[in-house]
């Protein structure tokens, strides 16, 4: 057994195609981004090596830290949303009539491109014609909020479509994981008289804890580098109130020709993600040891 | 290592609780009302998009999102179909998406298998290297990748897109597969090896089919990502014959104004194939489970 | 650098070995043609790659004219082929930067003037077009437009469009409340107050896009500060000029009077425009590129189009000239310095600009950078009126965000959004501009990275040209042809 399963040739054969792609198409850009981050470069002409100057600037760049804070807030909200998605998935994976249909329907918004989702939510949030404010006006609210124009609200207003956008993604993963739980275990527990709640909480949840950990990482990392809807719906505004790290990086690199500085922001984002992921792993390792490795 | 956790769990069971059947019925009713309400909310975007595609530019902004257009602009569809070569774009989208999905899922499965099931020292490190791939913001990679494809003469070639999609989706795919591979019982491999099965055979004949549900899941996710992606396509592809459907949307964005109705129609046209593929693939999540549980 | 390329090559070779080993059924790699900047060069045969931003879907007229001009050019120059690559506005801008990082610009492409093209010129990416301007072709441009594409006295692109920004207004709404087009700030405020009292939104403004609000500020800066804004940008003056502060104060005043549509800071220009086009707002300040919507665009109801007029931005307390406009050239054509077919490309640019001037107004509603003889063209009245105003303009101040270098422009646009959101006082608004302008040229500012370039005044050099020329106009008035 050990001999077969530690055959170096097989391991290399299995890893290599993906690994080469990763190195060439992902790591080379990462390394180059790191390098560009050490230069002053408009992305067009000559590069000038300036050492860590971009990073010292980054450390005292209030706008960057503000966008980093927004990104972290998004990560927190995404994490919280996972709980909801997990519950919905458990309900759907249970013995519910029409669960199959519900599941398919629930995932439909996931198929929409960001362009479509942005358009939809801009119609919902429109200050006068929007679905939301028409409703609020009709129930007697005089001055409904200016969802995307009010600097105090805009960040949270834009979190909702972002989180909604990923509902299908997580429900899909959780659902598949829950369906993967061996039936015998569930049946056995039922025979023993466990309630559906107990089956879910005591049997299914621990069994899919590996998947849950993965989704936690995905949600956090995905939030930290989130870009799409922010770019289309608010462009980080008004006045940077909805700026996140990736949109800030984009603006620096492409709009103001600070490609060097933008690269530093991008690289720093990567380092932050790494640190956070490492922390998450640390925080969840103790349990992992029991269940898996 | 070998799922001792399950046995513990089973031991943890509690005495059968007493339940009120009426309460249960009410609870179930509320649950269904909730489920149906959510379902309606989730379907509305599709309906909205359909209406959107039939609106004139003025109506798009002026009418409430779910109001019927006064004079449905079916010509939005005609315009989309006749302008540019949507047929070609469509074929390219299918070809690129399918190739990238197959490559990604296959490569990722191989890697995940090697990392979780095989014994070697560097597996954690390699896994970590893949995970870092999740963390780079796409826009940081554009200039380096452009330069790279230029140097290897792959600029304006579909392969550039397919490989980029594969590389960038590998990390997330591996991550998702990972959780499932960990739960596969070791006994399967032991039995297979006892029977004298080679590693390749074990992977392709036993493990890969067993993971069908999660493979389908990752295939769906990859498919959606690739289908809607446009930043890489725009950057690496310049000739019209290799462009994809997302370019169809661009076709209607102008310097100072945008033809929203036509964009709606393009979005609607491009969502249909993926909707069908999604429904088919999503069935296999369930099918996979039945076949998987027989073996498991 | 060389080392890196070497390792890249090694990696890519490895990569291909694996690829072929895995035997995917992908089409064989190889030259697929159409690659940016890859003219064949030499001899009779030449391929000119041309990148533009007018897709057939959204801009059918533009696209058609472009294709026609290309066909004409190919007919007139056997052996030369022109390949088009079309991208939408935003994507176009990104792509331009990405491809020029590898020195792969198309032979001919589109650029915006002044601040936008600075890094390209500094990076030696654009070719000088002085040689095709030698004869009287130079004189065929409207005064001040070509100069916007001039850096250190060299022209790097030629304008295709020119816009001024009038205030469009809905005459039906004005009539209903007995209002007339205002000529002074006093009258203007009266119009606003009357509309507000009657529950009508006075002004549609989509300030999420920020340049829209900038135009409002520009006008007040022009009326109250004269040349102060340009001087501040050129660094021959300060942004803390009383006129520039007073201008910011006027904006605050308008916002406090509820002059602008609800939620303007969260609305895109297109959303705001639709409010105007639906008759929900009475006025809308926008570039003359929008004229077709109020004249020829069949998708807009005739009744609405008939109701639209425009007025010149009012003077404030007798200050400023009402014939002084905010506007400027939009996209222009450049030739890549690295092009293999530079001569052919330049010929094409010249050919294109000439032909474009003949057709653009009539067929696509674009006011070209070249002079238009209003007597000869067949256009709706509103168009003619705007063209006449353009000829009568005493001064055209280039949009601030175009004048400024990209880094300062970003600061400016953010400050505009804050000013309209009443989140910054007029004094701080001016002070923060001043700080950004001072910082410019400092070690970290906006990519003015080049050792060789005259860094210190780089923010100013090209704007000078623009403003100089507009000042020329001021003196010569009317059809001010004589620049240089």
JSON list of C-alpha atoms in Angstrom, two decimals, chain C residues 8 33-34 37 110 122 127 169 181 203 223 240 254 261 278 285 298 303 312 320 335 351 366 370 377 425 441 443 454:
[
{"chain": "C", "resi": 8, "resn": "UNK", "atom": "CA", "xyz": [10.72, 32.93, -18.76]},
{"chain": "C", "resi": 33, "resn": "UNK", "atom": "CA", "xyz": [-1.86, 37.46, -37.58]},
{"chain": "C", "resi": 34, "resn": "UNK", "atom": "CA", "xyz": [-3.53, 40.60, -36.49]},
{"chain": "C", "resi": 37, "resn": "UNK", "atom": "CA", "xyz": [2.00, 46.43, -34.05]},
{"chain": "C", "resi": 110, "resn": "UNK", "atom": "CA", "xyz": [-6.89, 56.81, -30.52]},
{"chain": "C", "resi": 122, "resn": "UNK", "atom": "CA", "xyz": [7.31, 60.65, -22.21]},
{"chain": "C", "resi": 127, "resn": "UNK", "atom": "CA", "xyz": [5.46, 59.36, -33.06]},
{"chain": "C", "resi": 169, "resn": "UNK", "atom": "CA", "xyz": [-32.99, 72.67, -21.07]},
{"chain": "C", "resi": 181, "resn": "UNK", "atom": "CA", "xyz": [-33.23, 80.84, -20.34]},
{"chain": "C", "resi": 203, "resn": "UNK", "atom": "CA", "xyz": [-30.82, 69.88, -12.87]},
{"chain": "C", "resi": 223, "resn": "UNK", "atom": "CA", "xyz": [-16.61, 83.09, -14.62]},
{"chain": "C", "resi": 240, "resn": "UNK", "atom": "CA", "xyz": [-6.19, 79.15, -3.40]},
{"chain": "C", "resi": 254, "resn": "UNK", "atom": "CA", "xyz": [-26.50, 75.31, -5.70]},
{"chain": "C", "resi": 261, "resn": "UNK", "atom": "CA", "xyz": [-31.35, 65.74, -8.71]},
{"chain": "C", "resi": 278, "resn": "UNK", "atom": "CA", "xyz": [-37.81, 61.58, -19.47]},
{"chain": "C", "resi": 285, "resn": "UNK", "atom": "CA", "xyz": [-25.14, 70.32, -18.61]},
{"chain": "C", "resi": 298, "resn": "UNK", "atom": "CA", "xyz": [-34.98, 58.57, -33.95]},
{"chain": "C", "resi": 303, "resn": "UNK", "atom": "CA", "xyz": [-41.88, 65.80, -29.15]},
{"chain": "C", "resi": 312, "resn": "UNK", "atom": "CA", "xyz": [-24.83, 79.45, -22.46]},
{"chain": "C", "resi": 320, "resn": "UNK", "atom": "CA", "xyz": [-16.75, 86.49, -16.98]},
{"chain": "C", "resi": 335, "resn": "UNK", "atom": "CA", "xyz": [0.88, 56.89, -34.74]},
{"chain": "C", "resi": 351, "resn": "UNK", "atom": "CA", "xyz": [-6.22, 60.85, -44.88]},
{"chain": "C", "resi": 366, "resn": "UNK", "atom": "CA", "xyz": [-19.60, 64.42, -34.21]},
{"chain": "C", "resi": 370, "resn": "UNK", "atom": "CA", "xyz": [-11.23, 70.39, -38.31]},
{"chain": "C", "resi": 377, "resn": "UNK", "atom": "CA", "xyz": [-23.59, 71.06, -44.22]},
{"chain": "C", "resi": 425, "resn": "UNK", "atom": "CA", "xyz": [-15.52, 73.50, 2.58]},
{"chain": "C", "resi": 441, "resn": "UNK", "atom": "CA", "xyz": [6.62, 66.09, -9.49]},
{"chain": "C", "resi": 443, "resn": "UNK", "atom": "CA", "xyz": [9.11, 61.38, -5.86]},
{"chain": "C", "resi": 454, "resn": "UNK", "atom": "CA", "xyz": [11.62, 67.73, -17.39]}
]
